[in-house]
Structures are given as C-alpha cells and as structure tokens.
CSV table of C-alpha atoms in Angstrom, one decimal:
chain,number,residue,atom,x,y,z
F,1,UNK,CA,134.4,-60.3,-67.2
F,2,UNK,CA,136.1,-56.9,-67.8
F,3,UNK,CA,137.9,-54.9,-65.2
F,4,UNK,CA,134.9,-52.5,-64.7
F,5,UNK,CA,132.5,-55.4,-64.2
F,6,UNK,CA,134.8,-57.0,-61.6
F,7,UNK,CA,135.1,-53.6,-59.9
F,8,UNK,CA,131.3,-53.3,-59.8
F,9,UNK,CA,130.9,-56.8,-58.4
F,10,UNK,CA,133.4,-56.1,-55.7
F,11,UNK,CA,131.7,-52.8,-54.8
F,12,UNK,CA,128.3,-54.7,-54.6
F,13,UNK,CA,129.8,-57.4,-52.3
F,14,UNK,CA,131.5,-54.7,-50.2
F,15,UNK,CA,128.2,-52.8,-49.9
F,16,UNK,CA,126.3,-55.9,-48.8
F,17,UNK,CA,129.0,-56.7,-46.2
F,18,UNK,CA,128.9,-53.2,-44.9
F,19,UNK,CA,125.1,-53.2,-44.6
F,20,UNK,CA,125.2,-56.6,-42.8
F,21,UNK,CA,127.7,-55.2,-40.3
F,22,UNK,CA,125.5,-52.1,-39.7
F,23,UNK,CA,122.2,-54.0,-39.6
F,24,UNK,CA,121.6,-53.2,-35.9
F,25,UNK,CA,122.1,-49.5,-36.5
F,26,UNK,CA,119.8,-49.7,-39.6
F,27,UNK,CA,117.0,-51.3,-37.6
F,28,UNK,CA,117.2,-48.5,-35.0
F,29,UNK,CA,117.0,-46.0,-37.8
F,30,UNK,CA,113.9,-47.8,-39.2
F,31,UNK,CA,112.3,-47.7,-35.7
F,32,UNK,CA,113.0,-44.0,-35.6
F,33,UNK,CA,111.3,-43.6,-39.1
F,34,UNK,CA,108.3,-45.5,-37.9
F,35,UNK,CA,108.0,-43.3,-34.8
F,36,UNK,CA,108.5,-40.2,-37.0
F,37,UNK,CA,105.7,-41.4,-39.4
F,38,UNK,CA,103.4,-41.9,-36.4
F,39,UNK,CA,104.1,-38.3,-35.2
F,40,UNK,CA,103.6,-37.0,-38.8
F,41,UNK,CA,100.3,-38.8,-39.0
F,42,UNK,CA,99.2,-37.1,-35.8
F,43,UNK,CA,100.4,-33.8,-37.1
F,44,UNK,CA,98.5,-34.2,-40.3
F,45,UNK,CA,95.3,-35.2,-38.5
F,46,UNK,CA,95.5,-32.1,-36.2
F,47,UNK,CA,96.2,-29.8,-39.2
F,48,UNK,CA,93.2,-31.2,-41.1
F,49,UNK,CA,90.9,-30.8,-38.1
F,50,UNK,CA,92.1,-27.4,-36.8
F,51,UNK,CA,93.4,-25.9,-40.0
F,52,UNK,CA,96.5,-24.5,-38.3
F,53,UNK,CA,100.1,-24.3,-39.5
F,54,UNK,CA,102.4,-27.3,-39.4
F,55,UNK,CA,104.7,-25.9,-36.7
F,56,UNK,CA,101.7,-25.3,-34.4
F,57,UNK,CA,100.3,-28.7,-35.2
F,58,UNK,CA,103.7,-30.3,-34.5
F,59,UNK,CA,103.8,-28.6,-31.0
F,60,UNK,CA,100.2,-29.7,-30.3
F,61,UNK,CA,101.1,-33.2,-31.3
F,62,UNK,CA,104.2,-33.3,-29.2
F,63,UNK,CA,102.3,-31.9,-26.2
F,64,UNK,CA,99.6,-34.5,-26.7
F,65,UNK,CA,102.1,-37.3,-26.8
F,66,UNK,CA,103.9,-36.0,-23.7
F,67,UNK,CA,100.5,-35.7,-21.9
F,68,UNK,CA,99.5,-39.2,-22.7
F,69,UNK,CA,102.9,-40.5,-21.5
F,70,UNK,CA,102.6,-38.6,-18.3
F,71,UNK,CA,99.1,-39.9,-17.6
F,72,UNK,CA,100.3,-43.4,-18.4
F,73,UNK,CA,103.3,-43.1,-16.1
F,74,UNK,CA,101.1,-41.9,-13.2
F,75,UNK,CA,97.8,-43.7,-13.7
F,76,UNK,CA,98.3,-46.8,-15.9
F,77,UNK,CA,101.9,-48.1,-15.3
F,78,UNK,CA,102.0,-48.3,-11.5
F,79,UNK,CA,98.9,-50.6,-11.2
F,80,UNK,CA,100.1,-52.6,-14.3
F,81,UNK,CA,103.5,-53.2,-12.8
F,82,UNK,CA,101.9,-54.3,-9.5
F,83,UNK,CA,99.5,-56.7,-11.2
F,84,UNK,CA,102.2,-57.9,-13.6
F,85,UNK,CA,104.5,-58.8,-10.7
F,86,UNK,CA,101.6,-60.7,-9.1
F,87,UNK,CA,101.0,-62.4,-12.4
F,88,UNK,CA,104.6,-63.6,-12.7
F,89,UNK,CA,104.5,-64.8,-9.1
F,90,UNK,CA,101.5,-67.0,-10.0
F,91,UNK,CA,103.2,-68.7,-12.9
F,92,UNK,CA,105.2,-71.3,-10.9
F,93,UNK,CA,102.0,-72.3,-9.0
F,94,UNK,CA,100.1,-72.5,-12.3
F,95,UNK,CA,102.8,-74.7,-13.8
F,96,UNK,CA,102.6,-77.1,-10.8
F,97,UNK,CA,98.8,-77.2,-11.1
F,98,UNK,CA,99.1,-78.0,-14.8
F,99,UNK,CA,101.6,-80.8,-14.1
F,100,UNK,CA,99.3,-82.3,-11.5
F,101,UNK,CA,96.4,-82.2,-13.9
F,102,UNK,CA,98.5,-83.8,-16.6
F,103,UNK,CA,99.7,-86.5,-14.2
F,104,UNK,CA,96.2,-87.3,-13.0
F,105,UNK,CA,94.9,-87.4,-16.5
F,106,UNK,CA,97.6,-89.8,-17.7
F,107,UNK,CA,97.1,-91.9,-14.6
F,108,UNK,CA,93.4,-92.3,-15.4
F,109,UNK,CA,94.2,-93.2,-19.0
F,110,UNK,CA,96.8,-95.7,-17.7
F,111,UNK,CA,94.2,-97.3,-15.3
F,112,UNK,CA,91.8,-97.7,-18.2
F,113,UNK,CA,94.5,-99.4,-20.2
F,114,UNK,CA,96.3,-101.4,-17.6
F,115,UNK,CA,93.5,-102.1,-15.1
F,116,UNK,CA,93.8,-101.3,-11.4
F,117,UNK,CA,97.5,-100.5,-11.7
F,118,UNK,CA,98.9,-97.2,-12.7
F,119,UNK,CA,101.0,-98.5,-15.5
F,120,UNK,CA,104.5,-97.3,-16.1
F,121,UNK,CA,104.3,-93.6,-15.2
F,122,UNK,CA,107.6,-93.4,-13.4
F,123,UNK,CA,109.0,-91.3,-16.2
F,124,UNK,CA,106.3,-88.7,-15.5
F,125,UNK,CA,106.8,-88.7,-11.7
F,126,UNK,CA,110.6,-88.6,-12.0
F,127,UNK,CA,110.8,-86.2,-14.9
F,128,UNK,CA,108.2,-83.6,-13.8
F,129,UNK,CA,107.8,-84.0,-10.0
F,130,UNK,CA,110.6,-84.8,-7.6
F,131,UNK,CA,110.1,-85.7,-4.0
F,132,UNK,CA,113.5,-84.7,-2.7
F,133,UNK,CA,114.2,-81.9,-5.1
F,134,UNK,CA,115.6,-78.7,-3.9
F,135,UNK,CA,114.6,-75.3,-5.2
F,136,UNK,CA,110.9,-74.8,-6.1
F,137,UNK,CA,108.7,-77.3,-4.0
F,138,UNK,CA,107.0,-79.9,-6.1
F,139,UNK,CA,109.2,-79.4,-9.2
F,140,UNK,CA,112.0,-81.6,-10.5
F,141,UNK,CA,115.6,-80.5,-10.2
F,142,UNK,CA,115.8,-80.0,-14.0
F,143,UNK,CA,112.8,-77.7,-14.0
F,144,UNK,CA,114.1,-75.9,-10.9
F,145,UNK,CA,117.5,-75.4,-12.5
F,146,UNK,CA,115.7,-74.1,-15.7
F,147,UNK,CA,113.9,-71.5,-13.5
F,148,UNK,CA,117.2,-70.6,-11.9
F,149,UNK,CA,118.9,-70.1,-15.2
F,150,UNK,CA,116.0,-68.0,-16.3
F,151,UNK,CA,116.3,-65.8,-13.3
F,152,UNK,CA,120.0,-65.3,-14.1
F,153,UNK,CA,119.1,-64.3,-17.6
F,154,UNK,CA,116.6,-61.8,-16.2
F,155,UNK,CA,119.4,-60.3,-14.1
F,156,UNK,CA,121.6,-60.1,-17.1
F,157,UNK,CA,118.8,-58.4,-19.0
F,158,UNK,CA,118.4,-55.9,-16.1
F,159,UNK,CA,122.2,-55.1,-16.4
F,160,UNK,CA,121.6,-53.9,-20.0
F,161,UNK,CA,118.8,-51.5,-19.1
F,162,UNK,CA,121.2,-48.6,-19.3
F,163,UNK,CA,122.2,-49.5,-22.8
F,164,UNK,CA,118.6,-50.0,-23.8
F,165,UNK,CA,117.7,-46.5,-22.4
F,166,UNK,CA,120.4,-44.9,-24.5
F,167,UNK,CA,119.1,-46.7,-27.6
F,168,UNK,CA,115.6,-45.6,-26.9
F,169,UNK,CA,116.7,-42.0,-26.5
F,170,UNK,CA,118.6,-42.2,-29.8
F,171,UNK,CA,115.5,-43.6,-31.6
F,172,UNK,CA,113.2,-40.9,-30.1
F,173,UNK,CA,115.7,-38.1,-30.8
F,174,UNK,CA,116.1,-39.1,-34.5
F,175,UNK,CA,112.3,-39.6,-34.8
F,176,UNK,CA,111.6,-36.1,-33.5
F,177,UNK,CA,114.2,-34.6,-35.8
F,178,UNK,CA,112.7,-36.4,-38.8
F,179,UNK,CA,109.2,-35.3,-37.9
F,180,UNK,CA,110.2,-31.7,-37.7
F,181,UNK,CA,111.4,-31.6,-41.3
F,182,UNK,CA,110.2,-34.7,-43.1
F,183,UNK,CA,110.4,-33.2,-46.5
F,184,UNK,CA,114.1,-32.4,-46.1
F,185,UNK,CA,114.9,-35.9,-45.1
F,186,UNK,CA,112.8,-37.2,-48.0
F,187,UNK,CA,114.8,-35.1,-50.4
F,188,UNK,CA,118.1,-36.6,-49.0
F,189,UNK,CA,116.8,-40.1,-49.6
F,190,UNK,CA,115.7,-39.3,-53.1
F,191,UNK,CA,119.2,-37.9,-53.9
F,192,UNK,CA,120.7,-41.4,-53.3
F,193,UNK,CA,119.3,-42.7,-56.6
F,194,UNK,CA,120.2,-41.6,-60.2
F,195,UNK,CA,118.6,-38.4,-61.4
F,196,UNK,CA,116.4,-40.0,-64.0
F,197,UNK,CA,114.7,-42.1,-61.4
F,198,UNK,CA,114.3,-39.6,-58.6
F,199,UNK,CA,110.7,-38.5,-59.3
F,200,UNK,CA,109.5,-42.1,-59.4
F,201,UNK,CA,111.5,-43.0,-56.3
F,202,UNK,CA,109.9,-40.1,-54.4
F,203,UNK,CA,106.5,-41.5,-55.3
F,204,UNK,CA,107.5,-44.9,-54.0
F,205,UNK,CA,108.7,-43.4,-50.7
F,206,UNK,CA,105.5,-41.4,-50.3
F,207,UNK,CA,103.5,-44.6,-50.8
F,208,UNK,CA,105.6,-46.4,-48.2
F,209,UNK,CA,104.9,-43.6,-45.7
F,210,UNK,CA,101.1,-43.7,-46.5
F,211,UNK,CA,101.2,-47.5,-46.0
F,212,UNK,CA,103.0,-47.1,-42.6
F,213,UNK,CA,100.5,-44.5,-41.5
F,214,UNK,CA,97.5,-46.7,-42.4
F,215,UNK,CA,99.2,-49.6,-40.6
F,216,UNK,CA,99.8,-47.7,-37.4
F,217,UNK,CA,96.3,-46.3,-37.2
F,218,UNK,CA,94.8,-49.7,-37.8
F,219,UNK,CA,97.0,-51.4,-35.3
F,220,UNK,CA,96.2,-48.7,-32.7
F,221,UNK,CA,92.4,-49.2,-33.1
F,222,UNK,CA,92.6,-53.0,-33.3
F,223,UNK,CA,94.8,-53.2,-30.1
F,224,UNK,CA,92.4,-50.9,-28.2
F,225,UNK,CA,89.5,-53.1,-29.3
F,226,UNK,CA,91.3,-56.3,-28.3
F,227,UNK,CA,92.2,-54.9,-24.9
F,228,UNK,CA,88.7,-53.7,-24.2
F,229,UNK,CA,87.1,-57.0,-25.3
F,230,UNK,CA,89.6,-59.0,-23.2
F,231,UNK,CA,89.0,-56.9,-20.1
F,232,UNK,CA,85.2,-57.3,-20.5
F,233,UNK,CA,85.5,-61.1,-21.0
F,234,UNK,CA,87.9,-61.7,-18.2
F,235,UNK,CA,85.7,-59.6,-15.8
F,236,UNK,CA,82.7,-61.7,-16.7
F,237,UNK,CA,84.6,-64.9,-16.1
F,238,UNK,CA,85.8,-63.6,-12.8
F,239,UNK,CA,89.6,-63.9,-13.6
F,240,UNK,CA,91.9,-62.0,-11.4
F,241,UNK,CA,94.4,-59.3,-12.5
F,242,UNK,CA,92.1,-58.1,-15.3
F,243,UNK,CA,94.0,-54.8,-16.0
F,244,UNK,CA,97.4,-56.5,-16.5
F,245,UNK,CA,96.0,-59.2,-18.7
F,246,UNK,CA,94.0,-56.8,-20.8
F,247,UNK,CA,96.9,-54.4,-21.3
F,248,UNK,CA,99.2,-57.3,-22.3
F,249,UNK,CA,96.6,-58.5,-24.8
F,250,UNK,CA,96.4,-55.0,-26.4
F,251,UNK,CA,100.2,-54.5,-26.4
F,252,UNK,CA,101.1,-58.0,-27.7
F,253,UNK,CA,98.4,-57.6,-30.5
F,254,UNK,CA,101.0,-55.5,-32.3
F,255,UNK,CA,103.0,-58.6,-32.9
F,256,UNK,CA,100.9,-60.8,-35.3
F,257,UNK,CA,100.7,-64.6,-34.8
F,258,UNK,CA,103.1,-64.7,-31.9
F,259,UNK,CA,101.8,-61.9,-29.7
F,260,UNK,CA,98.2,-63.1,-29.4
F,261,UNK,CA,99.5,-66.6,-28.4
F,262,UNK,CA,101.7,-65.2,-25.7
F,263,UNK,CA,99.0,-63.0,-24.4
F,264,UNK,CA,96.8,-66.1,-23.8
F,265,UNK,CA,99.4,-67.8,-21.5
F,266,UNK,CA,99.1,-65.3,-18.6
F,267,UNK,CA,95.3,-65.2,-18.1
F,268,UNK,CA,95.1,-69.0,-18.5
F,269,UNK,CA,97.7,-69.4,-15.8
F,270,UNK,CA,95.7,-67.2,-13.4
F,271,UNK,CA,92.4,-68.9,-14.3
F,272,UNK,CA,94.0,-72.4,-13.9
F,273,UNK,CA,94.6,-71.7,-10.2
F,274,UNK,CA,90.8,-71.2,-9.7
F,275,UNK,CA,89.4,-74.0,-11.8
F,276,UNK,CA,90.4,-75.9,-15.0
F,277,UNK,CA,87.2,-75.1,-16.7
F,278,UNK,CA,87.9,-71.4,-16.2
F,279,UNK,CA,91.3,-71.8,-18.1
F,280,UNK,CA,89.4,-73.5,-20.9
F,281,UNK,CA,86.9,-70.6,-20.9
F,282,UNK,CA,89.7,-68.1,-21.1
F,283,UNK,CA,91.2,-69.9,-24.1
F,284,UNK,CA,87.8,-69.9,-25.8
F,285,UNK,CA,87.5,-66.2,-25.0
F,286,UNK,CA,90.8,-65.2,-26.5
F,287,UNK,CA,90.2,-67.4,-29.6
F,288,UNK,CA,86.9,-65.6,-30.1
F,289,UNK,CA,88.5,-62.2,-29.6
F,290,UNK,CA,91.3,-62.9,-32.0
F,291,UNK,CA,88.9,-64.2,-34.7
F,292,UNK,CA,86.7,-61.1,-34.2
F,293,UNK,CA,89.8,-58.9,-34.5
F,294,UNK,CA,91.1,-60.7,-37.6
F,295,UNK,CA,87.9,-61.0,-39.6
F,296,UNK,CA,85.9,-57.9,-38.5
F,297,UNK,CA,87.9,-55.2,-36.7
F,298,UNK,CA,91.1,-55.3,-38.8
F,299,UNK,CA,89.3,-55.4,-42.2
F,300,UNK,CA,87.1,-52.5,-41.1
F,301,UNK,CA,89.9,-50.2,-39.9
F,302,UNK,CA,92.6,-51.2,-42.4
F,303,UNK,CA,90.6,-51.2,-45.7
F,304,UNK,CA,93.2,-48.7,-47.1
F,305,UNK,CA,96.2,-50.8,-46.0
F,306,UNK,CA,98.1,-53.2,-48.1
F,307,UNK,CA,96.8,-56.8,-47.8
F,308,UNK,CA,99.5,-58.9,-46.3
F,309,UNK,CA,99.2,-62.7,-46.7
F,310,UNK,CA,99.6,-64.6,-43.5
F,311,UNK,CA,102.4,-66.8,-44.9
F,312,UNK,CA,104.3,-63.7,-46.0
F,313,UNK,CA,103.8,-62.1,-42.5
F,314,UNK,CA,105.0,-65.2,-40.7
F,315,UNK,CA,108.0,-65.5,-43.0
F,316,UNK,CA,108.9,-61.9,-42.5
F,317,UNK,CA,108.7,-62.4,-38.7
F,318,UNK,CA,111.1,-65.3,-38.8
F,319,UNK,CA,113.5,-63.7,-41.3
F,320,UNK,CA,113.7,-60.3,-39.6
F,321,UNK,CA,114.0,-61.9,-36.1
F,322,UNK,CA,117.0,-63.9,-37.3
F,323,UNK,CA,118.6,-60.9,-39.0
F,324,UNK,CA,117.8,-58.1,-36.5
F,325,UNK,CA,117.0,-59.9,-33.2
F,326,UNK,CA,113.9,-59.1,-31.0
F,327,UNK,CA,113.5,-55.6,-32.4
F,328,UNK,CA,113.2,-57.2,-35.8
F,329,UNK,CA,110.2,-59.3,-34.5
F,330,UNK,CA,108.5,-56.1,-33.2
F,331,UNK,CA,109.1,-54.2,-36.5
F,332,UNK,CA,108.5,-57.2,-38.8
F,333,UNK,CA,105.1,-56.0,-39.9
F,334,UNK,CA,106.0,-52.4,-40.8
F,335,UNK,CA,109.1,-53.8,-42.5
F,336,UNK,CA,106.9,-56.2,-44.5
F,337,UNK,CA,104.6,-53.3,-45.4
F,338,UNK,CA,107.4,-51.2,-46.8
F,339,UNK,CA,109.0,-54.2,-48.5
F,340,UNK,CA,105.7,-55.1,-50.3
F,341,UNK,CA,105.3,-51.5,-51.6
F,342,UNK,CA,108.9,-51.5,-52.8
F,343,UNK,CA,108.6,-54.9,-54.5
F,344,UNK,CA,105.3,-54.0,-56.1
F,345,UNK,CA,106.3,-50.6,-57.4
F,346,UNK,CA,110.0,-51.0,-58.2
F,347,UNK,CA,110.4,-54.7,-59.1
F,348,UNK,CA,107.0,-55.5,-60.7
F,349,UNK,CA,105.7,-52.2,-62.1
F,350,UNK,CA,109.0,-50.7,-63.2
F,351,UNK,CA,111.1,-53.7,-64.2
F,352,UNK,CA,109.0,-56.9,-64.8
F,353,UNK,CA,106.0,-55.3,-66.5
F,354,UNK,CA,107.9,-53.2,-69.1
F,355,UNK,CA,110.1,-56.3,-69.8
F,356,UNK,CA,107.0,-58.4,-70.4
F,357,UNK,CA,105.5,-55.8,-72.7
F,358,UNK,CA,108.8,-55.5,-74.6
F,359,UNK,CA,109.0,-59.2,-75.1
F,360,UNK,CA,105.3,-59.4,-76.3
F,361,UNK,CA,105.8,-56.5,-78.8
F,362,UNK,CA,109.2,-58.0,-80.0
C-alpha cells in the first residue's frame, strides 16, 4: 500500500473511533431529529388544512403541543402516577401468589407421580419460600435480597434524574431549533458529501424524513388503538387500575416485540390477586389486542411506511441497545427505518445495481 492509502486507512479508523466515543451524543442528536420531524409533520398537516404560512403553522403546532402537555400534566399524569404506584405495590403480593400456585401445582403433580407423599419438593420450598426469612414475608432471603438490591438501583436511578432532565432539555431545544429551519439544517447535512453526489444525497435524506413521518403517525394511531382496546377489555374483565394499565399498554406499544410483553405483566399481576382465571383472561386479551394491532391496525395506518421484517427489527433492537443503551432500544425502530432507506437507496440502487449492470454489459 502507498502512503496515501495508509493515510486514508488511518483517517477511516480514527473516524470510526471518534464516532464510537461520541455515540451517546449522536443518539441524543438523533432523538432530537426524530422530535423535530414529528413537529415538522404537525406543521405540514396544519399548513395543508389551514393554508397558512409556515411561521404561523409552527406557532400553532408549538401551542398545540404545549396545550396537550399541560392537559396531560394536570389531568392524565396525577391519576396515572397514583395508580402506577398502587400497581407497583401489588407486584410483591402477585409474585407470592404466583409462587403459591406454582408450588401447589407441582405438589399435585408430585402426588400423582409418587402417590400420597409430596415427593422431593424441598428445593421448591427452600428456594422460593422461607419460613424464617427476613425482609418480605413469605419470600426467600435470596428473593428478598434481590428486591432490596432492586430498590437500591431505583434510588441510584433517582439520583440521576437531574442529569436526565438536562439531557431532555438539550434534546427538546435542538429539536425546536431544527424544526424552525429544517431546510437550513438539511443543506448543512448535504454539504458533508462530495459535490457530485449532493443532489442524490438530498433525495435520500428527504426519503428518510418521509419514512420517519409515516412511522410516527402510524405508531401514534396504533398506540391509541391499543390503549383504548386494552382499557375496554380490562374494564369488561373487572381488572383494577384500568387507566394505568391501558396507558402503559399504549406507551410500551412504541417498543416493538419487547414493549407489548412488558405491558402484559402489570395487568396480569393485578388480575392474579383476584383469580387465576382472570390472569389467563388478561393474557388472552392482550394476545388478541396485539394480533389485531399487528395484522389489522398497523397495516391500515402504515401502508405508506417501509415494510420492516420482524427479524430485522429484533436484530436492530438488540444491536442498538448494546451500542447506545436504553435510549437505543427506544429509538431502534426509527433508526432501523432510516437505515433501511439508506441501504436501499445508497448501497443497492447507487452501488450494487450499477455494478451488476456493468458486469452484465461487459
């Protein structure tokens, strides 16, 4: 290799190392871009409906967002926090009930196998239930110590609330700045590529923005539908804390695969305290709601969105969570949407397809 090639390789490696060290800042910037695209989508919708200028549409959009946040802070959040605290308080009792059901079920199976005796279930009694254990009554010392360590982690998480608020303010401020002048920031991004490719790169960035807008609108509609269906089903089943569980179902629906599974745990825990059949009914309800959302609601509201394969989505969640942390899990789907557009347009259409045609003609 010549000196220029070695220099280019060194510059590439140094750039990758720099990007890796700045990955947390980059994910915050991407979160700001996603919020900015959401605000720009709202601005475009208001302009198309009212026919007003963009500055006026931006002010109306910002006022609408602030009004929604104010209503949520005064009407929605207080009862949600109250019910969610009650929900968390019921989890230890639900875990104890589940352990009792599991022990009784294994005891019946053991009696069927070993006769009148209960078989060798000392591992279950000693491992899951402790008679002289301190801490949470009815739980083993290992489980009690796990709950204690979890509480310490929650305290440590509360200690970082100040840093989290600063990060949220940074993301919101950058998002508002980008939404005020999106074309100017788009021009800056286009200038980062060679001049002969800038027009094409601008088209790709616009397609990424359109895909993000379609994804956000679709997720908003599907999450609302999931929350409404969950609230109706839980009310019919007589499960307590309906508002908190329905709101959690709608919010966690944003995270594919993992979110719907987590949203099932809380209502099942509450229902288990009433009757085991009710917990099974809640599980069946959530499975039906998620299938309805996956096969009917999402295809109806996201027919203009890119089709993401489930395996690709799950791989993106794992990869971006490892690289960027919890925020990477939350932004895995918009990252995957943009990545699919970039791979399709830049790698396949602009590099691989011309290369294939060149080899066929040659």
